[in-house]
Short mmCIF file of C-alpha atoms and ligand atoms in Angstrom, two decimals:
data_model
loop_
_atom_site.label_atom_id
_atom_site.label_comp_id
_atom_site.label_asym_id
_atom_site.label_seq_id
_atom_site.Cartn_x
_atom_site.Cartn_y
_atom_site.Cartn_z
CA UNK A 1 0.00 0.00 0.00
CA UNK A 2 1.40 3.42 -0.93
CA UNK A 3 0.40 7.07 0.32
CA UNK A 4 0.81 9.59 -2.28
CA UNK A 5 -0.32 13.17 -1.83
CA UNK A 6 -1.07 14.44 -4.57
CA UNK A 7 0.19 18.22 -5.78
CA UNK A 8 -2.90 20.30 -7.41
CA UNK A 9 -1.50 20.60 -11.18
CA UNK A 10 -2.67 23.88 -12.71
CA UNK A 11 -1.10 22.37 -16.21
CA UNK A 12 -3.45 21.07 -19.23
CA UNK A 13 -3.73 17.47 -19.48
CA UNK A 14 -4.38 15.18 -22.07
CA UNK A 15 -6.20 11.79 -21.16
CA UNK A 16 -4.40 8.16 -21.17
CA UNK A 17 -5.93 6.76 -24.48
CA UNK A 18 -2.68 4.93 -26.56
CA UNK A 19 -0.06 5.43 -24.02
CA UNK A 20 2.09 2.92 -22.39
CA UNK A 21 2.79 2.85 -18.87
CA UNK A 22 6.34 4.67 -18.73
CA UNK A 23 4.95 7.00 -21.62
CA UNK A 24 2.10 7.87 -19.50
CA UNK A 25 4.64 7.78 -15.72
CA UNK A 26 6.86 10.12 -18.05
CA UNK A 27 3.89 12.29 -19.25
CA UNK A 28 2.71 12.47 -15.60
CA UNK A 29 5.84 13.35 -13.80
CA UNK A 30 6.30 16.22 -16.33
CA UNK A 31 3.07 17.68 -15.59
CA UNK A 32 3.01 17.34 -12.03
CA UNK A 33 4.09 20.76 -10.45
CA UNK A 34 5.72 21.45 -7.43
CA UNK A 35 4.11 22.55 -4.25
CA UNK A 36 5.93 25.63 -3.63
CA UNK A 37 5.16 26.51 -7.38
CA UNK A 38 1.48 25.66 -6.64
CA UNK A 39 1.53 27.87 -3.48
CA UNK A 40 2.62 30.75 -5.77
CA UNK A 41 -0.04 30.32 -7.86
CA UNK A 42 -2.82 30.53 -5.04
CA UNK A 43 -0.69 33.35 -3.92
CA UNK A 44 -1.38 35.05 -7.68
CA UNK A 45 -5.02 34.19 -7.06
CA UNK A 46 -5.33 32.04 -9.83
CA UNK A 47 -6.40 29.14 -8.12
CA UNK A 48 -9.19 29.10 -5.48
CA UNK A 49 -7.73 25.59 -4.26
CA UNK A 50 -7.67 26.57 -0.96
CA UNK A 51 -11.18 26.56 -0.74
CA UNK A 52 -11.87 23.37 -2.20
CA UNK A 53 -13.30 20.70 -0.65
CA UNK A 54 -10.78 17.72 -0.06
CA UNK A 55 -11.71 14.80 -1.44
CA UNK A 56 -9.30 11.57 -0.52
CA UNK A 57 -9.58 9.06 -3.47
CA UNK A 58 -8.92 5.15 -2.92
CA UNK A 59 -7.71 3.16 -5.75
CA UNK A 60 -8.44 -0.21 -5.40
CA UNK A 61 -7.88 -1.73 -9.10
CA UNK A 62 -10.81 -2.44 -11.72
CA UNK A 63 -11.07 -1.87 -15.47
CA UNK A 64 -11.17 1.96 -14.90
CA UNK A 65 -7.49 1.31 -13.78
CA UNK A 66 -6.95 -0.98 -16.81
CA UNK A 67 -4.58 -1.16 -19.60
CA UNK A 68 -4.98 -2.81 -23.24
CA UNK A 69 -3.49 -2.56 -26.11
CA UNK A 70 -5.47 -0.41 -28.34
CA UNK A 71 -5.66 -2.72 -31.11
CA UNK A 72 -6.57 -6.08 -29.08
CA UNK A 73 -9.81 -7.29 -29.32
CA UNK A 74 -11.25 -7.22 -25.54
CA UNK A 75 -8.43 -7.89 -23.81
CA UNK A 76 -7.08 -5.75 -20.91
CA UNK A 77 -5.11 -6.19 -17.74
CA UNK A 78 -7.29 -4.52 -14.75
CA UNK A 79 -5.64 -2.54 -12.27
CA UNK A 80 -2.37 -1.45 -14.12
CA UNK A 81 -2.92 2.52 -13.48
CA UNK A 82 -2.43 4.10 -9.83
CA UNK A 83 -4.99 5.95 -8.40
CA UNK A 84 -2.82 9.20 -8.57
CA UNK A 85 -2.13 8.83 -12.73
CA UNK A 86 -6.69 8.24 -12.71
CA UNK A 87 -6.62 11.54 -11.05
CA UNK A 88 -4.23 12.99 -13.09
CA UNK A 89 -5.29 12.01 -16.11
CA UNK A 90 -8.91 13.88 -16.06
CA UNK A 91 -8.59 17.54 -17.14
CA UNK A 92 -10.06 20.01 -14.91
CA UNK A 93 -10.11 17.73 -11.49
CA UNK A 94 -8.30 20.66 -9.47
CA UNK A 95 -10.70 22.78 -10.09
CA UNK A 96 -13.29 20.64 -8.07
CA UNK A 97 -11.22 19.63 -5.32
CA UNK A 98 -8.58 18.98 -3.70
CA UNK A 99 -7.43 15.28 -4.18
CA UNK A 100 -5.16 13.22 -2.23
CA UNK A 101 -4.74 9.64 -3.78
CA UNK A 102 -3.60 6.21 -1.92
CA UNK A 103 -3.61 2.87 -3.68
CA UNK A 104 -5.28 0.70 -1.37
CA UNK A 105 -5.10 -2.98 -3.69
CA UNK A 106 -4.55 -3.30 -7.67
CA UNK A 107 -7.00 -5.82 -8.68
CA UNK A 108 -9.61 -6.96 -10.63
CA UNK A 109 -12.81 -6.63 -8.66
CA UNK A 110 -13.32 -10.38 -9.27
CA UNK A 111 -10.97 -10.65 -6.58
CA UNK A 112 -12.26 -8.42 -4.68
CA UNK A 113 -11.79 -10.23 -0.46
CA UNK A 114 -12.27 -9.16 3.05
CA UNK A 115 -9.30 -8.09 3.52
CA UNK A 116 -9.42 -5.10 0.97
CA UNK A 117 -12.59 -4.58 2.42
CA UNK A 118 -11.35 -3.74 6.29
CA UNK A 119 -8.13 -1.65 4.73
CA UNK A 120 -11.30 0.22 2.91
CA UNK A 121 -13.41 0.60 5.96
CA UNK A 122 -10.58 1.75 8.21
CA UNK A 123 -8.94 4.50 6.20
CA UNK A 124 -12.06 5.42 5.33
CA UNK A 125 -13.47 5.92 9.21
CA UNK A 126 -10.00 7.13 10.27
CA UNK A 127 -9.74 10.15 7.48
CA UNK A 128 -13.12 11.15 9.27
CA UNK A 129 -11.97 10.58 12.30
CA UNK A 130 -9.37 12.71 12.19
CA UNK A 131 -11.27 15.27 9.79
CA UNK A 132 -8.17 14.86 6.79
CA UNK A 133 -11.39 14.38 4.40
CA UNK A 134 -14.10 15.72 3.30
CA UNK A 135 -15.55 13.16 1.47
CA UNK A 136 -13.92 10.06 0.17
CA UNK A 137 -14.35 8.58 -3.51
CA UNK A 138 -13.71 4.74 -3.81
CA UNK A 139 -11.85 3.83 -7.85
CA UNK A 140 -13.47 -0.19 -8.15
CA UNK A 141 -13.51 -2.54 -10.37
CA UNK A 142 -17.15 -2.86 -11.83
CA UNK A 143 -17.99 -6.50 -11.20
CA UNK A 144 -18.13 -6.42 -6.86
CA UNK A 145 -18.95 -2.73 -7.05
CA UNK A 146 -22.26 -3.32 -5.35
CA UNK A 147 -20.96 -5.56 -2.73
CA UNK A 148 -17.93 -2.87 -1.68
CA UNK A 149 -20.55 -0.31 -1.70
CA UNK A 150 -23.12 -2.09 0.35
CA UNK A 151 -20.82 -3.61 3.06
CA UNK A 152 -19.32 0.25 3.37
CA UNK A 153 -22.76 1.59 3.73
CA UNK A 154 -23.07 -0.72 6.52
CA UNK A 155 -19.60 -0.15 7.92
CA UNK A 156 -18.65 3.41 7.85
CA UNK A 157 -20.28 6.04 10.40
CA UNK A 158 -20.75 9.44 9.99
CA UNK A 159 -22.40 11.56 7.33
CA UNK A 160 -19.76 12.40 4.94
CA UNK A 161 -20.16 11.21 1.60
CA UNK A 162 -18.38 8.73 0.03
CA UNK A 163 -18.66 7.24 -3.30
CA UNK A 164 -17.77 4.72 -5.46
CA UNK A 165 -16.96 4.71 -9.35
CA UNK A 166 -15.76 1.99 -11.69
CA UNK A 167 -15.78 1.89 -15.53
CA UNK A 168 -16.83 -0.83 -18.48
CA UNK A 169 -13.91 0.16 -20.48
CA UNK A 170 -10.51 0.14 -19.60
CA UNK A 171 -8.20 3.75 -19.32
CA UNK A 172 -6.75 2.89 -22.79
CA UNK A 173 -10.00 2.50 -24.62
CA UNK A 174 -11.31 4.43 -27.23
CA UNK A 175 -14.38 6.37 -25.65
CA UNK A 176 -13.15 5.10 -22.22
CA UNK A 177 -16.07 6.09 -19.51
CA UNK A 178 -13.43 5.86 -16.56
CA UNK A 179 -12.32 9.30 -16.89
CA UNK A 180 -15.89 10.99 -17.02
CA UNK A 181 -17.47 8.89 -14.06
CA UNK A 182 -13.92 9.69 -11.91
CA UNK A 183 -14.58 13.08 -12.59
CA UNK A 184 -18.66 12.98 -11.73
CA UNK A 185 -17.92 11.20 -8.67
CA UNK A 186 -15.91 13.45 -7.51
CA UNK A 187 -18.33 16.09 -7.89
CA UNK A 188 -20.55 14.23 -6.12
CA UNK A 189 -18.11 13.84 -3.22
CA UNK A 190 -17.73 17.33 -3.04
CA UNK A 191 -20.88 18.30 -2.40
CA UNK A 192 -22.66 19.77 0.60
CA UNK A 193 -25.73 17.90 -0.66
CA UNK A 194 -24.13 14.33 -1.17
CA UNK A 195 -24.59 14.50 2.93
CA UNK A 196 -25.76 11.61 5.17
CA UNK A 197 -27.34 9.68 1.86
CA UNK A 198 -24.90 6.99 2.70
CA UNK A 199 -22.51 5.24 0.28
CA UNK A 200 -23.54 6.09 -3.46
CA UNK A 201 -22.27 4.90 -6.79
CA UNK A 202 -21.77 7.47 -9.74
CA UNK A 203 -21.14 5.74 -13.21
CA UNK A 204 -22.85 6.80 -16.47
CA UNK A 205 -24.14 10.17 -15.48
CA UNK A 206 -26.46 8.60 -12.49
CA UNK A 207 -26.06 8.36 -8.76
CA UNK A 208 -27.58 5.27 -6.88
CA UNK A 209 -27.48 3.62 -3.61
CA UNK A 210 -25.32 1.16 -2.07
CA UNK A 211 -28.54 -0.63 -1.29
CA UNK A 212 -30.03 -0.95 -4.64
CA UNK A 213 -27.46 -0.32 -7.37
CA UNK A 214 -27.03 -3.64 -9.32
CA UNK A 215 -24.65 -4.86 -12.72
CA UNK A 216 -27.26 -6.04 -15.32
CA UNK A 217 -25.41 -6.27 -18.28
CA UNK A 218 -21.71 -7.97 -19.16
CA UNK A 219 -20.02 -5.09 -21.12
CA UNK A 220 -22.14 -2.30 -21.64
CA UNK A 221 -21.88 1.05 -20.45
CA UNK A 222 -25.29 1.00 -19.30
CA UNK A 223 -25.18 -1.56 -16.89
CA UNK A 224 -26.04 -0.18 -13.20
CA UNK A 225 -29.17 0.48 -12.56
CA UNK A 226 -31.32 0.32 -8.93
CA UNK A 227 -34.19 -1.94 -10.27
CA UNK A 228 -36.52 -1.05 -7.14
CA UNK A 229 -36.49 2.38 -7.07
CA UNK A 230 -33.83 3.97 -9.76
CA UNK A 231 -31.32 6.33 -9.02
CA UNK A 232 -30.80 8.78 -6.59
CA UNK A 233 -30.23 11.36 -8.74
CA UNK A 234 -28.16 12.32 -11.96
CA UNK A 235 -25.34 14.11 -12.24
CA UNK A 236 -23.66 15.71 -15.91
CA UNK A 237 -21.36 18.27 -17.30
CA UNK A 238 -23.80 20.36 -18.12
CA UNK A 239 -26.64 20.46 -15.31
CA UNK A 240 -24.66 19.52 -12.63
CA UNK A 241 -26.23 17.37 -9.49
CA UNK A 242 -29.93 16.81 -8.99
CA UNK A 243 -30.71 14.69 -6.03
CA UNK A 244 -33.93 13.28 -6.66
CA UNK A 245 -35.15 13.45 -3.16
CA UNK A 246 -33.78 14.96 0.03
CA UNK A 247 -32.70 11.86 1.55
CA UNK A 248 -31.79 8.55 -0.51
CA UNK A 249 -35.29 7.59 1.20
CA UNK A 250 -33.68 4.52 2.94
CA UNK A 251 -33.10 3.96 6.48
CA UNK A 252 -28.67 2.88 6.95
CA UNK A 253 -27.73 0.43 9.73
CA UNK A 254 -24.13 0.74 10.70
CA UNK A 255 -22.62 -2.45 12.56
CA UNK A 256 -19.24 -2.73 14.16
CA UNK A 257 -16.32 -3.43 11.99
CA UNK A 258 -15.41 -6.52 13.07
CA UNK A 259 -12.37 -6.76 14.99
CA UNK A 260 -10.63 -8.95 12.07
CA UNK A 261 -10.93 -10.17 8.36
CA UNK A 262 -12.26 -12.57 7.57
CA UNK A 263 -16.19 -12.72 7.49
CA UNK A 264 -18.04 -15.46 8.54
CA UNK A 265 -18.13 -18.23 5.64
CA UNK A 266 -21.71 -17.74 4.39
CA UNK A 267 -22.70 -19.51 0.51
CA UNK A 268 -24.64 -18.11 -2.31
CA UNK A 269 -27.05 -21.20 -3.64
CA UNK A 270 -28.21 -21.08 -6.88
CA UNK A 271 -31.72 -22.67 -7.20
CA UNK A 272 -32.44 -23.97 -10.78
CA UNK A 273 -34.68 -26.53 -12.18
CA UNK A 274 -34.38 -30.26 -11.14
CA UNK A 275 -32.14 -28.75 -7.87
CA UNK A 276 -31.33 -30.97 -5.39
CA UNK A 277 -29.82 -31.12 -2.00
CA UNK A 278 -26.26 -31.49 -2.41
CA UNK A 279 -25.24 -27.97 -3.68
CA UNK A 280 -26.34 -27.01 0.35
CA UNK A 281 -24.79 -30.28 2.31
CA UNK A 282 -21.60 -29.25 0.49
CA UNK A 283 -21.89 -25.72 1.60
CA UNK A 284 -22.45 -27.02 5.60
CA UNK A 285 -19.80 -29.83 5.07
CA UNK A 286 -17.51 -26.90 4.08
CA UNK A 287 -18.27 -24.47 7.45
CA UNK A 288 -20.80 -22.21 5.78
CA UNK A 289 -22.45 -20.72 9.23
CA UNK A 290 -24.76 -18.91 6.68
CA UNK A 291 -26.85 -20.16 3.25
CA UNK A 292 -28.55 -17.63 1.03
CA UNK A 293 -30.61 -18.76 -1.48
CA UNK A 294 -30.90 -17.60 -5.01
CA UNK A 295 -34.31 -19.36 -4.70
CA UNK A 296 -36.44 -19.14 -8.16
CA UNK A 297 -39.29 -16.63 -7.99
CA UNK A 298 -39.97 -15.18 -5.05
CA UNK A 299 -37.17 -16.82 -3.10
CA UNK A 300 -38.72 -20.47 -3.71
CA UNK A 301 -36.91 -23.65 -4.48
CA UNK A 302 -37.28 -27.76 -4.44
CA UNK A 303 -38.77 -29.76 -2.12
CA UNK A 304 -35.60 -31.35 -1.88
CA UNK A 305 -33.52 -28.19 -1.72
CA UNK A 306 -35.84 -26.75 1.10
CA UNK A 307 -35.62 -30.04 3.57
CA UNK A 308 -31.97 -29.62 3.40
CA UNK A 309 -32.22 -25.91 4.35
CA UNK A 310 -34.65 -26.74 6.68
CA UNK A 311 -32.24 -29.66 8.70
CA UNK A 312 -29.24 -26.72 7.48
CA UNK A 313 -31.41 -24.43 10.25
CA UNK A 314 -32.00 -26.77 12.69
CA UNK A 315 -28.40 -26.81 12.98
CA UNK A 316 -28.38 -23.58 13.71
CA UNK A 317 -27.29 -22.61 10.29
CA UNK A 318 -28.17 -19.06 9.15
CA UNK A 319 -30.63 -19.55 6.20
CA UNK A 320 -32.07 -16.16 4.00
CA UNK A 321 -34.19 -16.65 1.26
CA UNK A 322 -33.42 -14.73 -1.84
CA UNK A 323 -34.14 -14.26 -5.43
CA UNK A 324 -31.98 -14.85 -8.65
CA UNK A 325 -34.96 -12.67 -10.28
CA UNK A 326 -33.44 -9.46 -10.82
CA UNK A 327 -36.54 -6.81 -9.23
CA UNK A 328 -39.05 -7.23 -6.50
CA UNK A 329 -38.99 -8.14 -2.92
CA UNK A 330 -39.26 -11.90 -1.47
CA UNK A 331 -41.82 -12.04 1.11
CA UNK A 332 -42.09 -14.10 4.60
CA UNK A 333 -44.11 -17.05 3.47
CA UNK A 334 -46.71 -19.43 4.89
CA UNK A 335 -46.08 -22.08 2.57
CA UNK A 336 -42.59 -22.24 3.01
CA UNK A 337 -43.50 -21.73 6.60
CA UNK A 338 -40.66 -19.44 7.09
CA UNK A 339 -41.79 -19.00 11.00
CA UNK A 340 -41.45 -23.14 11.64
CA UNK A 341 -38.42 -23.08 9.91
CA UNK A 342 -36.55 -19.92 11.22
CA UNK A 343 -35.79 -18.75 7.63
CA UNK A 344 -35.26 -14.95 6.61
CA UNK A 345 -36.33 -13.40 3.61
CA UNK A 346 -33.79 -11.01 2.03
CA UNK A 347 -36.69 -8.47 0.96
CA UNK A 348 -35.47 -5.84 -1.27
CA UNK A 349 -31.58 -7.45 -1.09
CA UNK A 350 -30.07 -9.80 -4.04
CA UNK A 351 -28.34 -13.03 -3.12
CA UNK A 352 -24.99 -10.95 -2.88
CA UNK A 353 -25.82 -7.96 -1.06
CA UNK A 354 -28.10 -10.58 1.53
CA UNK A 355 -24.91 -12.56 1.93
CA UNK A 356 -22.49 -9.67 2.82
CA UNK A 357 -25.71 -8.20 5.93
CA UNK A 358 -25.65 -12.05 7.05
CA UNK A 359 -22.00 -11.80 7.23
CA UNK A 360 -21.99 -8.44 9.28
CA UNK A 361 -25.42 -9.80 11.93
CA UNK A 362 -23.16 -13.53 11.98
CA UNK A 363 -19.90 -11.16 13.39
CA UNK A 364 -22.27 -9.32 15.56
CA UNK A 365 -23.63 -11.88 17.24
CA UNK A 366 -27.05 -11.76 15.71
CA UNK A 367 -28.71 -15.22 15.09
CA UNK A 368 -31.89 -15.67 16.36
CA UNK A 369 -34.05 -15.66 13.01
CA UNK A 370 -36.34 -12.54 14.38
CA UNK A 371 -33.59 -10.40 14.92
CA UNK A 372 -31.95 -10.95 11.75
CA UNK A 373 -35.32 -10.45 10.13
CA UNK A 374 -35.60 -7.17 11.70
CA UNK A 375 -32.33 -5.86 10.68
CA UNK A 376 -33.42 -7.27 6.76
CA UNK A 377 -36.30 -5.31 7.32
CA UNK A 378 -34.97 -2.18 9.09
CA UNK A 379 -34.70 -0.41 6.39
CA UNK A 380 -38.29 0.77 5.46
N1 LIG B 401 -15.54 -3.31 -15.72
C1 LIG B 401 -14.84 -3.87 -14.74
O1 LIG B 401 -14.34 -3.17 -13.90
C2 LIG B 401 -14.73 -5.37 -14.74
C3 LIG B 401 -13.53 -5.95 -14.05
N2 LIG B 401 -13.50 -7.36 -14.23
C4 LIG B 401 -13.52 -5.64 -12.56
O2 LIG B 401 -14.52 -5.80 -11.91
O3 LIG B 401 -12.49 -5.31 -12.04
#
């Protein structure tokens, strides 16, 4: 992990598209000025930067930190450019606010773990803490965005905002998004407004909750969207921020970082047709003190499959009931007789989001299946 202040460059910048990595290290270094030449500049007055909100970015990896060669088909390494050459890289950044980069991890967010996730959490309480920040924006690979965001918005207390951006094509792309959502979030962060609405998500012009924001499609652009209730509000070049309420409407528990990495082991099953019991026996045989279920429908799945959750929670294993259907709530349920069986229904929460809050109640000490159904609940 590396701490890099960054110095507020007054100079024009072109963006990364076709450079290598030393032509682009090279291009930086040049264009970086020093601090004592910046002071002399806010001396001149022709910088306000003094003024500026100061926004502390952590790089984690991700396709908006990715690298390709321009003429390869698809492929691109994620996670090749620093947080500090993303921030450098988008023209007119210094103007918003005052940036201070730190690479936290370089990786795709496929590989995304708990331990990122606690480095994330704890600088992230800490530069409140201590007031170094006034907001914090989070660079992320697209693919766990939704978890990283949710198990922050859980995590981190206080009412400063802090967001999260990602990209669909890497830095070196043709059209690459990475630059314009860096540079949108940021705005966001910056804002008196983004206050106490928890941890958002800015990609493609639109600002959405931790809670709700979901990836629906592979590779486009277009692929976040909060199916329940839509964004929070939009953000462009040219209007600026509209929040589309005063509040992001929902209610935000906060639990106790746990003292540690890891979480609790807690499994994801995937219900399907002709399921049977031995995708969830595996899961117990393996230490899973949780099960969520991607049930079909509204959280449903085989007769099989549900007698092995049910002898799963006699065992005083965790079981939520969840959907693989991508909008909608799943209800408590008299025919699966959620009540006999001490089940919990996820309600508004996908499979992955449901498995990171049974994590978080599991390292709280939070079993008994009303409590945990409260805390699913809490939120309306
Ligand atoms: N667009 C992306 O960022 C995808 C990439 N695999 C990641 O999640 O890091």
């Amino acid at each position: 992990m590396t701490k890099d202040t960054l110095r507020p460059a007054s100079l024009r910048r072109s963006a990364l598209p076709m450079l290598s990595v030393p032509v682009i290290a090279l291009a930086i270094s040049s264009m970086v000025i020093s601090t004592t030449a910046y002071a002399e500049e806010t001396a001149k007055g022709t910088t306000t930067a003094a003024n500026l909100p100061r926004i502390l970015v952590l790089a984690t990896g991700g396709t908006i930190a990715g690298q390709a060669d321009p003429r390869a088909t698809g492929a691109y390494k994620s996670g090749q450019i620093t947080g500090e050459q993303l921030v450098q890289s988008v023209p007119g950044l210094d103007k918003v606010a005052k940036l201070n980069a730190e690479q936290i991890s370089a990786i795709g967010s496929q590989d995304m773990n708990d331990k990122v996730w606690f480095a994330l959490a704890q600088r992230i309480q800490q530069a409140f803490d201590k007031n170094e920040a006034d907001g914090v924006v989070i660079t992320h690979g697209t693919d766990t965005l939704e978890e990283t965001a949710f198990f922050l918005d859980n995590v981190v207390k206080g009412d400063k905002p802090v967001v999260i951006v990602g990209s669909m094509r890497p830095a070196t792309a043709v059209s690459a998004d990475g630059p314009g959502n860096l540079y949108e979030a940021i705005q966001v962060a910056s804002d008196p407004r983004s206050r106490g609405r928890g941890v958002m998500a800015v990609l493609n012009d639109k600002i959405e909750a931790a809670r709700s924001i979901t990836k629906t499609n592979t590779t486009s652009i277009e692929t976040f969207v909060s199916p329940n209730g839509g964004p929070i509000g939009y953000v462009d070049s040219a209007g600026g921020i509209r929040f589309m309420a005063q509040t992001s409407g929902l209610k935000r528990a906060n639990y106790a970082l746990p003292a540690s990495d890891p979480l609790p082991r807690v499994e994801i099953i995937y219900s399907h047709a002709n399921m049977d019991a031995i995708p969830i026996e595996d899961a117990i045989s393996h230490g899973a003190k949780g099960i969520v279920l991607a049930g079909v429908g509204d959280g449903n799945t085989s007769k099989q499959a549900l007698e092995a959750l049910e002898a799963a929670a006699k065992k005083g294993v965790i079981v939520v009931r969840s959907s693989r259907v991508r909008s909608g709530f799943v209800t408590r349920n008299v025919e699966v007789d959620d009540d006999k069986n001490g089940f919990v229904v996820s309600e508004d929460l996908n499979p992955q989001k449901a498995r990171v809050l049974t994590q978080l109640l599991i390292a709280s000490g939070v079993t008994a299946p009303a409590e945990l159904q409260r805390a699913f609940t809490a939120t309306w």
